[in-house]
XYZ file of C-alpha atoms in Angstrom:
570
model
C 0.000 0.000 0.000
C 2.827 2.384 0.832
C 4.290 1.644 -2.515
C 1.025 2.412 -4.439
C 0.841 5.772 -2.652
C 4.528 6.850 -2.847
C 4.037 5.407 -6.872
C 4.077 7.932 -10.084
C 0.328 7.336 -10.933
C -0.732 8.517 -6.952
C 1.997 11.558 -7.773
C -0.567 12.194 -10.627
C -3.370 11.688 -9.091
C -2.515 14.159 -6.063
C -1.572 17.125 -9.051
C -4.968 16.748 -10.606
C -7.200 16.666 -8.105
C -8.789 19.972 -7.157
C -8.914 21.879 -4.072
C -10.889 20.731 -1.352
C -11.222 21.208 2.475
C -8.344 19.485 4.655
C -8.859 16.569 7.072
C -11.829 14.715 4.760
C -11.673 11.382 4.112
C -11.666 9.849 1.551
C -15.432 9.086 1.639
C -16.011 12.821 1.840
C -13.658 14.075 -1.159
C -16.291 11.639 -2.704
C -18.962 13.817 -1.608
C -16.962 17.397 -1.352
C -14.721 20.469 -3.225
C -14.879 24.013 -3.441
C -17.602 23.921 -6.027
C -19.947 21.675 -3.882
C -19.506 23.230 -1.020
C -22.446 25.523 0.485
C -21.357 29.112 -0.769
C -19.788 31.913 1.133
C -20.987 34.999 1.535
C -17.896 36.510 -0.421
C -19.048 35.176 -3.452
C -22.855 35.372 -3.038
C -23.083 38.084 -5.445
C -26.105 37.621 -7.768
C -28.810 40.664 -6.646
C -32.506 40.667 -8.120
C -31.297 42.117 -11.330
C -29.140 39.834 -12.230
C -31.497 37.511 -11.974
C -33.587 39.497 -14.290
C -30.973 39.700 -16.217
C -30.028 36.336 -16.526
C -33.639 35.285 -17.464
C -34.286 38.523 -20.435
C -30.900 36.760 -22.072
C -31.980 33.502 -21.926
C -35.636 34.056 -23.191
C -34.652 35.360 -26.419
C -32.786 32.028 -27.970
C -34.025 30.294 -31.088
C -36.498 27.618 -29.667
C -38.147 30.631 -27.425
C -39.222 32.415 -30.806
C -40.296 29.125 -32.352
C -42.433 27.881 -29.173
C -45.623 29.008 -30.300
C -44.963 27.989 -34.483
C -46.141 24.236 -33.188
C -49.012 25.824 -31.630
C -50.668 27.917 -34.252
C -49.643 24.725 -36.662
C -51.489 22.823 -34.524
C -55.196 24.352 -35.311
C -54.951 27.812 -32.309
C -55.173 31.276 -33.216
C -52.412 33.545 -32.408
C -53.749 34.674 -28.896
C -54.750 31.388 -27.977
C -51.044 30.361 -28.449
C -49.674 33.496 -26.498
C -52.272 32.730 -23.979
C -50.629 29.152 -23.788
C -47.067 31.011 -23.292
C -48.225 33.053 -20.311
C -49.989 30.275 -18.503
C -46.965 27.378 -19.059
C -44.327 29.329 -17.891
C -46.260 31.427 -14.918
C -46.063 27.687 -14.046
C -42.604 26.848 -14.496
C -41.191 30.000 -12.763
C -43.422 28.908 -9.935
C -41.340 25.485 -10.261
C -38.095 27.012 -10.875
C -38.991 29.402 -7.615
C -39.658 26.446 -5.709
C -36.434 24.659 -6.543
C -34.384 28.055 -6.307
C -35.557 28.996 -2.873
C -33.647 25.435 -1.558
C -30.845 27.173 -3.331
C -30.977 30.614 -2.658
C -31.533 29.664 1.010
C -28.826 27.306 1.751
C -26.333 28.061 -0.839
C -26.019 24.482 -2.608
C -26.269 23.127 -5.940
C -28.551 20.644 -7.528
C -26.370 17.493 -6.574
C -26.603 17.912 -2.877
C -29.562 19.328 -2.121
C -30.875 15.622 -4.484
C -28.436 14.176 -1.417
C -31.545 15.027 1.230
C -34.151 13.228 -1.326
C -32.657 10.428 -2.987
C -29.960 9.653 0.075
C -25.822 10.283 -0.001
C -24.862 7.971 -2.964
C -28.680 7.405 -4.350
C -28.434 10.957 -5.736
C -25.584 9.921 -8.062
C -28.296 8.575 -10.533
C -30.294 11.562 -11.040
C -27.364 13.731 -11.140
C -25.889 11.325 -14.066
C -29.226 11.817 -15.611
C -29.144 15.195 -15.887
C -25.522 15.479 -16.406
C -25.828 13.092 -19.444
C -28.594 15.294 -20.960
C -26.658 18.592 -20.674
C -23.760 17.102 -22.661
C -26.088 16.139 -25.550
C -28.245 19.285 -25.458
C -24.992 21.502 -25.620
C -23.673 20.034 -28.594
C -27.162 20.301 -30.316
C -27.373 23.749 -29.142
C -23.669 24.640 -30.262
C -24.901 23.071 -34.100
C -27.707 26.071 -33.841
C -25.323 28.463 -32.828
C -23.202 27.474 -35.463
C -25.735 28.383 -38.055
C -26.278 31.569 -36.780
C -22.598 31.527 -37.563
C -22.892 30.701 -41.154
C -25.655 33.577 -41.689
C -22.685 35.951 -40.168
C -20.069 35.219 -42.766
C -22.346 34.808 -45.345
C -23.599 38.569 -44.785
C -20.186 39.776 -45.117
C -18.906 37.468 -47.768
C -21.616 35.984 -49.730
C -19.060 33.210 -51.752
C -19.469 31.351 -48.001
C -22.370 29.795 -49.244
C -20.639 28.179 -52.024
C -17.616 26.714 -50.164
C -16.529 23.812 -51.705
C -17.046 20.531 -49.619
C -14.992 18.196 -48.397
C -16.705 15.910 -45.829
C -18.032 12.827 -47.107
C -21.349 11.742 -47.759
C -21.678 9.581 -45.020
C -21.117 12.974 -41.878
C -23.802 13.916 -42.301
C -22.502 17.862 -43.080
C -20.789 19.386 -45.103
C -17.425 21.812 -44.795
C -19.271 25.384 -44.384
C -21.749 23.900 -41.676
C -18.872 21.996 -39.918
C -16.466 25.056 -39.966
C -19.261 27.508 -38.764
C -19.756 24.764 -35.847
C -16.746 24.680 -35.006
C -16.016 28.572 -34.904
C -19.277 28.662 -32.639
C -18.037 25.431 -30.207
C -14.218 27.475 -30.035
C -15.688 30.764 -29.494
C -17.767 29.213 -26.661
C -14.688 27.759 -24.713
C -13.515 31.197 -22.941
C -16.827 31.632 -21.279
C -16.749 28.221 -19.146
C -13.392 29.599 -17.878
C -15.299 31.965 -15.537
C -16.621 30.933 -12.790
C -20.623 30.735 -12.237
C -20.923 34.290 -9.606
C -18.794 35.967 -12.140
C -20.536 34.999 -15.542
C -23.823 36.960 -14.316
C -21.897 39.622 -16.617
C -22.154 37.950 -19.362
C -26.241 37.305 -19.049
C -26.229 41.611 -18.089
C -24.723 41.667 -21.519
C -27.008 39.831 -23.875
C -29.982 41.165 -21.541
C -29.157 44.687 -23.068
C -27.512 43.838 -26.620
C -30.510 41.068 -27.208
C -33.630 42.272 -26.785
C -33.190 45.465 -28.840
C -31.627 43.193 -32.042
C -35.375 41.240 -31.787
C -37.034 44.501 -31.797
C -35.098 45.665 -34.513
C -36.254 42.356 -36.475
C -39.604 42.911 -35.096
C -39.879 46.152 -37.056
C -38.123 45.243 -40.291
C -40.172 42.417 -40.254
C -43.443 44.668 -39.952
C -41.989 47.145 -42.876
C -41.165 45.169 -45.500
C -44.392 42.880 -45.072
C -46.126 46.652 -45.088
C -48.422 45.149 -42.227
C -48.676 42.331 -39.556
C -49.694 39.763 -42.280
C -52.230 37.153 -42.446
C -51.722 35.283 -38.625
C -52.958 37.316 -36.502
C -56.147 37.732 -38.491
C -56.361 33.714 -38.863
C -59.043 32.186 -36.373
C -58.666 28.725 -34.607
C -59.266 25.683 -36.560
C -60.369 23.483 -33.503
C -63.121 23.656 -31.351
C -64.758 21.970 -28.157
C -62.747 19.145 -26.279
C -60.499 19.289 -29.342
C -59.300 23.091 -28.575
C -59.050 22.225 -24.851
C -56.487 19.271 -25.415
C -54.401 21.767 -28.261
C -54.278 24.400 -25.461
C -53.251 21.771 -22.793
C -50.651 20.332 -25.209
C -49.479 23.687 -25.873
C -49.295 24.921 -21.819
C -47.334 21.436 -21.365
C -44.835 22.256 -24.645
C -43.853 25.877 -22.816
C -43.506 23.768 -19.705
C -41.264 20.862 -21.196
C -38.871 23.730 -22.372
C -38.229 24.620 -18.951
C -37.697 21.089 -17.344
C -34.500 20.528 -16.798
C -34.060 24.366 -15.784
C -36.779 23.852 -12.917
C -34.088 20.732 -11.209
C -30.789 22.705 -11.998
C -32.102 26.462 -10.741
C -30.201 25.851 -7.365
C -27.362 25.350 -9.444
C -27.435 29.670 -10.131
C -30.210 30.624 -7.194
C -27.331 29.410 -4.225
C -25.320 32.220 -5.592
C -28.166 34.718 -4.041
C -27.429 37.310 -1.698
C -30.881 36.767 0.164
C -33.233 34.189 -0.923
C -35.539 37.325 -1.556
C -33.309 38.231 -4.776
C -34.041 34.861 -6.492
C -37.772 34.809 -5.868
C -40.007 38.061 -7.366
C -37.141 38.697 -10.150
C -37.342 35.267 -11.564
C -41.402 35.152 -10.900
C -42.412 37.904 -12.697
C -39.738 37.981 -15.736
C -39.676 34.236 -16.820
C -43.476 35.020 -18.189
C -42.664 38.753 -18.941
C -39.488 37.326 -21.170
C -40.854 34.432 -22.377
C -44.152 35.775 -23.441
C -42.983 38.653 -24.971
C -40.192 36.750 -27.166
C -42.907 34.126 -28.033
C -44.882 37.314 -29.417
C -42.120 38.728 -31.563
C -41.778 35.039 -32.878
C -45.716 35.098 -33.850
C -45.747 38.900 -35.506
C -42.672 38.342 -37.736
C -43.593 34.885 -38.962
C -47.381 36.322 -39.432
C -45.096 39.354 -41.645
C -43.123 36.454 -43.695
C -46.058 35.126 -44.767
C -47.160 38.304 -46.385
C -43.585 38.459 -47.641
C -42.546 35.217 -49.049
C -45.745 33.354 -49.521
C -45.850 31.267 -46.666
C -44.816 31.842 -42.874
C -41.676 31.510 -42.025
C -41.221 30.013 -38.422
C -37.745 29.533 -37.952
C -35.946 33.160 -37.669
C -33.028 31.263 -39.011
C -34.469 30.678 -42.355
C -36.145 34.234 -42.281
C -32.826 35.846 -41.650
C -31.396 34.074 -44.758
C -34.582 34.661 -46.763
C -33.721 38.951 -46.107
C -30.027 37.866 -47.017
C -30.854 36.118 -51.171
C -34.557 36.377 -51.852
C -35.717 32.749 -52.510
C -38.114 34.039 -55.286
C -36.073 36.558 -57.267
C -32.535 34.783 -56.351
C -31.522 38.566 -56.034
C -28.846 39.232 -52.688
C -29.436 42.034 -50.581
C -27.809 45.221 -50.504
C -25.016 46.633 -48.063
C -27.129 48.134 -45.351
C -29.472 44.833 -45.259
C -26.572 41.809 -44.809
C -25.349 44.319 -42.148
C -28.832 43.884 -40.438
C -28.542 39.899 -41.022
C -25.412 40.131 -39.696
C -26.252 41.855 -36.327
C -29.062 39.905 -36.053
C -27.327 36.819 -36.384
C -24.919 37.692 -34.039
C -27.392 38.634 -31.471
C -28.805 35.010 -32.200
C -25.389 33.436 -31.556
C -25.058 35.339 -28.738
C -28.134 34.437 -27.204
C -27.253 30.872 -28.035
C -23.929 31.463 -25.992
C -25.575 32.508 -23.236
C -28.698 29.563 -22.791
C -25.988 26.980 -23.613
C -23.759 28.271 -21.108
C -27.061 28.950 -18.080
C -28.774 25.124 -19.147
C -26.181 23.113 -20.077
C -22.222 23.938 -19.315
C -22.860 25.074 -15.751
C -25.522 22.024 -15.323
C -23.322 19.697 -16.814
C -19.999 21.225 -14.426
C -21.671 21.232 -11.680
C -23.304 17.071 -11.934
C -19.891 16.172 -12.863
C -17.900 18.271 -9.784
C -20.794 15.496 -7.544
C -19.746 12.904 -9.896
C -16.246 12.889 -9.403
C -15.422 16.033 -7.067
C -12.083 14.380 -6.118
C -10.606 15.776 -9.691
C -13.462 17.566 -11.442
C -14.775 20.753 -10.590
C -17.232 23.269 -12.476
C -15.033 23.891 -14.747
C -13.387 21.139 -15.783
C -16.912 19.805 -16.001
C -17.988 22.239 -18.605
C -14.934 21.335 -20.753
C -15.873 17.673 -20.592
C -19.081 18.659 -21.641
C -17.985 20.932 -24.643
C -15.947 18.127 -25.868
C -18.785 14.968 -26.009
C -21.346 17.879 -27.499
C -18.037 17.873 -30.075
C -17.615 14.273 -30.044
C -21.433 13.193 -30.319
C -21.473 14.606 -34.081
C -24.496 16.550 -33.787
C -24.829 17.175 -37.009
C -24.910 13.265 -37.912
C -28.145 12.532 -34.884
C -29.782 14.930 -36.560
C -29.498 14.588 -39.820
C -30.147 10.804 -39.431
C -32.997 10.849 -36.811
C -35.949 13.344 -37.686
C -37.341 11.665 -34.227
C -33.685 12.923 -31.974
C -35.303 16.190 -30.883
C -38.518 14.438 -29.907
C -36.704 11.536 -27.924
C -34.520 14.116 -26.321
C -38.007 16.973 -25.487
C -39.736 13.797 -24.454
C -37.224 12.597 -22.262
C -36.906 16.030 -20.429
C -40.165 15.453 -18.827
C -39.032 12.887 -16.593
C -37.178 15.020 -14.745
C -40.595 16.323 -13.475
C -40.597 12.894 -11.307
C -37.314 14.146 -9.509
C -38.216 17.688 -9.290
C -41.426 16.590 -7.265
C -39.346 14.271 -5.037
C -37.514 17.225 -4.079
C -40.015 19.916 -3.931
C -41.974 17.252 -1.711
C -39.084 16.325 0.519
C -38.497 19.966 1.174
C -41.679 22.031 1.745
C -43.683 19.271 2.683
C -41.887 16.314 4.985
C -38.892 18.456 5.979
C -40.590 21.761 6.051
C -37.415 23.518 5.008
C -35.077 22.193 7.260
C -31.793 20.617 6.169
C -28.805 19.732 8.512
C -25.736 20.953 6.138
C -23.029 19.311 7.513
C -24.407 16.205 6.749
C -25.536 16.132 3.388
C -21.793 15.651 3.304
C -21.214 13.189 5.640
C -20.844 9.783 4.240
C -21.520 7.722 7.897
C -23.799 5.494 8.264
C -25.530 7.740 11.007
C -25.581 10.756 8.608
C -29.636 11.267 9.000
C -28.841 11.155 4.847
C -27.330 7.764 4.471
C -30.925 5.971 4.830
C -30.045 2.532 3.558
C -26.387 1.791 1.839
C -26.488 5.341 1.155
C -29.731 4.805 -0.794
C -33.203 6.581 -0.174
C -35.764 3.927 -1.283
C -38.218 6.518 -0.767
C -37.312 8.412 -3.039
C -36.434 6.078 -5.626
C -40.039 4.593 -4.921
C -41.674 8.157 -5.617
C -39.459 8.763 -8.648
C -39.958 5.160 -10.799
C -43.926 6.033 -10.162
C -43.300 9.100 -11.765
C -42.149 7.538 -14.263
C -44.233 4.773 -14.891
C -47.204 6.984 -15.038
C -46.296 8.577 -17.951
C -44.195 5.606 -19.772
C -46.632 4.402 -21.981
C -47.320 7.591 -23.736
C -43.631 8.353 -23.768
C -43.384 5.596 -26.035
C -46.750 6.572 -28.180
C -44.919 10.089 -28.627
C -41.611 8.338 -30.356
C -44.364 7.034 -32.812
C -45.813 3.418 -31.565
C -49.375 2.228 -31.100
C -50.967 3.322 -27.819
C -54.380 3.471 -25.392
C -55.918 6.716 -25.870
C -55.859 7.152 -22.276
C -52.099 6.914 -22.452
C -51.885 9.659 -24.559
C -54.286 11.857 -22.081
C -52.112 11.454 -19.405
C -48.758 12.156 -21.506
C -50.520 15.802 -22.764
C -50.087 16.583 -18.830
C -47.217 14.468 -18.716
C -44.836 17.417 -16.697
C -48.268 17.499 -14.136
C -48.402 13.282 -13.769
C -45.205 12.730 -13.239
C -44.485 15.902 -10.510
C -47.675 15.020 -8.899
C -47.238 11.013 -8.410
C -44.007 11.454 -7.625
C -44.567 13.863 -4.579
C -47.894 12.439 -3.269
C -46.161 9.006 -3.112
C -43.000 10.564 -1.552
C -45.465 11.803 1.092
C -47.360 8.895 1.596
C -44.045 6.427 2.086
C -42.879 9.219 4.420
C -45.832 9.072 6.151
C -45.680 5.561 6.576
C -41.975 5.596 7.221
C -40.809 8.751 8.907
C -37.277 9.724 8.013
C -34.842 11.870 10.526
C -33.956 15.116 10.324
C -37.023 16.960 9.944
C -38.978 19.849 11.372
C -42.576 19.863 13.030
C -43.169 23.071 11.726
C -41.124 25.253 9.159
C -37.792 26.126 9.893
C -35.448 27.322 7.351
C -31.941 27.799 9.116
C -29.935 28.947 6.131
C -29.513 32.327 7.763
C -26.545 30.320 9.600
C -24.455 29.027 7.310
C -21.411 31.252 6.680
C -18.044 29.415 5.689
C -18.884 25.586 6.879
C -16.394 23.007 7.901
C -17.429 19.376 6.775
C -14.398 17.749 8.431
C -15.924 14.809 10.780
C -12.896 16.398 13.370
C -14.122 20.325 12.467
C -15.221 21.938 15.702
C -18.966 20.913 16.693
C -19.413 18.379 14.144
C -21.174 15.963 16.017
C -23.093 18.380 17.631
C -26.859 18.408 16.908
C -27.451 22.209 17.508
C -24.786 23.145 15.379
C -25.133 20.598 12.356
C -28.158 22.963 10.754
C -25.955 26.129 9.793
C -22.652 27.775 9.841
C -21.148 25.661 12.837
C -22.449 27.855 15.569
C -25.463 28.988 16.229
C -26.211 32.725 18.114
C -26.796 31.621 21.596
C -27.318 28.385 23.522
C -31.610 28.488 23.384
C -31.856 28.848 19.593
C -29.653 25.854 19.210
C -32.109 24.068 21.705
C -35.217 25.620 20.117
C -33.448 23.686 16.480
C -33.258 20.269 18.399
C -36.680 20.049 20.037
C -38.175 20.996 16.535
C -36.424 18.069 15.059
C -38.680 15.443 14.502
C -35.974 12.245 14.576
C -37.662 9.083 12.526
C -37.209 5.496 12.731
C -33.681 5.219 11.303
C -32.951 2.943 8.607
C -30.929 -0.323 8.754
């Protein structure tokens, strides 16, 4: 054993591995690192307006301005679609306040605060899950970006178009799209560099370049169509039960865009200076944004169609349609491919930013709980720039017209693991969480349940699942019951819902320690914690809930008797 520690590859080992508190064992650098760890006041330095901010920038991104194309396709009027807009994501920034408020209160990211629901080790899965997903979405996000890219060069030389190709057949591209890819994926590299309380810059950036570049569209759109076109004049095709189910479908599409941000918004909302900040300024301006992109989206398209013929749904294609006329063949002059080509940047941009907010962060910060011994945030967000490289987007979705659906479809099954922890912590724990041990990795950690495993939560989160499985597989295109296919069209609302009720009801059954008889929040504590099993009042109860010390003797009382201690597991 001394040999294998005093060996070369432990020499290595020891020069990779990142910072992380002293005295752990090695259970705990399992389980710890500086980017796990609950954050410090010192770098708590995201205010309400960033989070505004950070939620104008993201709105405005390509599948924002297409959200309500499906809808209107589908057989709803314009309003009816914006209506849809408004009411799916007032939902989801109730969800993502929900989830952000564990966050924003205790200063911890997505991995640990799954710790308290699906038990030490038994969070691993979920955190893979989601970590898995981020990789694939950022490399089909990245091919996106990269075609805002190609509009760029091509408005400022127009032979780009004609670039002679040199990938074979069988890619799945060609050279331009590839190159313009690949110019995106490099340019995106500096921006994981930063760390997460610092990058708020970058959202304050797109928030006011952004915006004004879709107004600008907006208008241009409205001028050269000499009107708002045909759209907005068109009246719903459906009617009765019919229109209900379009409108439910369509609430549940705005939703399913907003999935995995509802489980990762701890991820960003820990970086809070007061749990405050990351509640009213994501409430009211995830609808505001959303709604107001998804409106843009519906007027310009409505303008194409005057335009070109028919509408035009992807700004994309619009943007290239201003650039060479597809009836007249005739390119546009120097003042218009200077429009394309803000435009397009302020598309690439915006693409910079939600790949950065949903998937290189997300992705980081699953990996740092992964493997926090050598990975941390940011080596996490390289790892997953290079598999969104590796995976050949390009080739899934050139040879899959189903790949978006599988991956949309998929998304919704993280409602079954947001509702395990939005149950665990406003309902059974009533917002009480003992810190130190969420990274404690003994078997008396009130988080270790069984072999480190919750089966309580894993219970709730396979009947989650399960409830909406069978229409999961009717939406990938196979035969179905048409009360499968009900259930799916609220499939974000059965899964959350069965998964929380039965985390209740097994809790019920089974109580679990470490929780509160009434509601206690006691993140006000936590300042710069020690997780070391020899750190200074460790094993003590009354200290275990915040910062290591509480203010005087009777409040740490007062946070024992309140403790409701269950039958532990065995």
């Amino acid at each position: 054993m001394e040999k294998l520690e005093n060996s070369r590859l432990a020499y290595f080992a020891n020069k990779i591995a990142v910072s992380s508190e002293p005295g752990l064992t090695n259970a705990q650098l399992m389980l710890h690192n500086f980017d796990l760890k609950p954050v410090e006041p010192e770098r708590r330095q995201w205010g309400a307006w960033n989070f505004v901010g950070f939620w104008i920038s993201d709105s405005f991104n390509i599948n924002t301005w297409m959200i309500s194309s499906s809808m209107v396709a589908n057989g709803l009027s314009w309003w009816q679609s914006w209506l849809c807009v408004w009411i799916g994501y007032v939902i989801s920034a109730t969800f993502i306040c929900m989830t952000g408020r564990i966050g924003a209160t205790y200063h911890i990211p997505f991995p640990v605060v799954s710790r308290a629901s699906f038990g030490i080790w038994g969070s691993l899965w979920p955190v893979f899950n989601r970590a898995a997903m981020a990789c694939i979405w950022y490399g089909v996000q990245s091919w996106i970006g990269g075609e805002c890219v190609t509009l760029m060069i091509r408005s400022i030389w127009t032979s780009y178009e004609n670039v002679p190709n040199s990938m074979p057949k069988s890619s799945g591209t060609v050279t331009r799209d590839f190159v313009s890819f690949f110019l995106f994926w490099a340019c995106s590299l500096p921006a994981i560099w930063f760390p997460v309380h610092k990058i708020r810059h970058l959202f304050t950036a797109k928030a006011f370049f952004v915006p004004p570049a879709g107004v600008a569209f907006f208008i241009w759109s409205i001028v050269k169509a000499h009107g708002i076109g045909p759209i907005v004049h068109q009246p719903s095709s459906k009617h009765g039960g019919a229109l209900g189910w379009a409108m439910i479908q369509g609430i549940m599409s705005s939703i399913a865009n907003f999935a995995t941000l509802i489980v990762n918004d701890p991820d960003f909302a820990r970086f809070a200076r007061k749990p405050r900040d990351a509640l009213w300024s994501q409430f009211i301006t995830i609808p505001v944004g959303f709604a107001v992109t998804s409106f843009i989206g519906i007027i310009v398209s409505s303008s194409s169609a005057v335009i070109y013929g028919d509408p035009v749904w992807n700004p994309l294609d619009l943007l290239t349609y201003f650039l060479v006329n597809p009836n007249t063949g005739k390119t546009a002059n120097g003042p218009a491919r200077f429009g394309v080509f803000i435009i397009s940047f302020a598309f690439a941009l915006a693409q910079l930013g939600t790949n950065i907010a949903a998937n290189s962060v997300s992705a980081g910060t699953d990996m740092t709980a992964l493997l926090p011994r050598y990975l941390n945030i940011r080596r996490g967000g390289y790892i997953c720039a290079a598999v969104g490289l590796a995976m050949c987007p390009w080739n899934l979705l050139s040879t899959s017209n189903n790949f978006t659906t599988y991956l949309s479809a998929y998304s919704v099954f993280l409602s079954s693991i947001a509702g395990v922890i939005i149950c665990d912590y406003y309902v059974v724990r009533r917002g009480y969480y003992q810190i130190k041990d969420l990274y404690s990795a003994r078997k008396t950690s009130p988080y270790y349940f069984t072999f480190g495993f919750h089966w309580r939560g894993y219970t709730a989160y396979i009947c989650g699942i399960l409830i909406n499985i069978v229409g999961f597989v009717g939406a990938i295109g196979k035969p179905v019951p048409q009360g499968a296919k009900y259930i799916y069209n609220i499939n974000f609302f059965a899964g959350f819902l069965v998964a929380s009720l039965t985390y209740w009801i097994l809790c019920k059954i089974s109580p679990i320690p470490a929780c509160s008889e009434k509601w206690m929040e006691v993140g006000d504590e936590i300042r710069n914690v020690s997780v070391a099993y020899g750190a200074e009042g460790y094993e003590d109860d009354s200290v275990s809930a915040g910062s290591g010390q509480y203010k005087d003797d009777e409040e740490g009382q007062t946070g024992i008797r309140e403790r409701q201690v269950g039958k532990e597991d065995f």
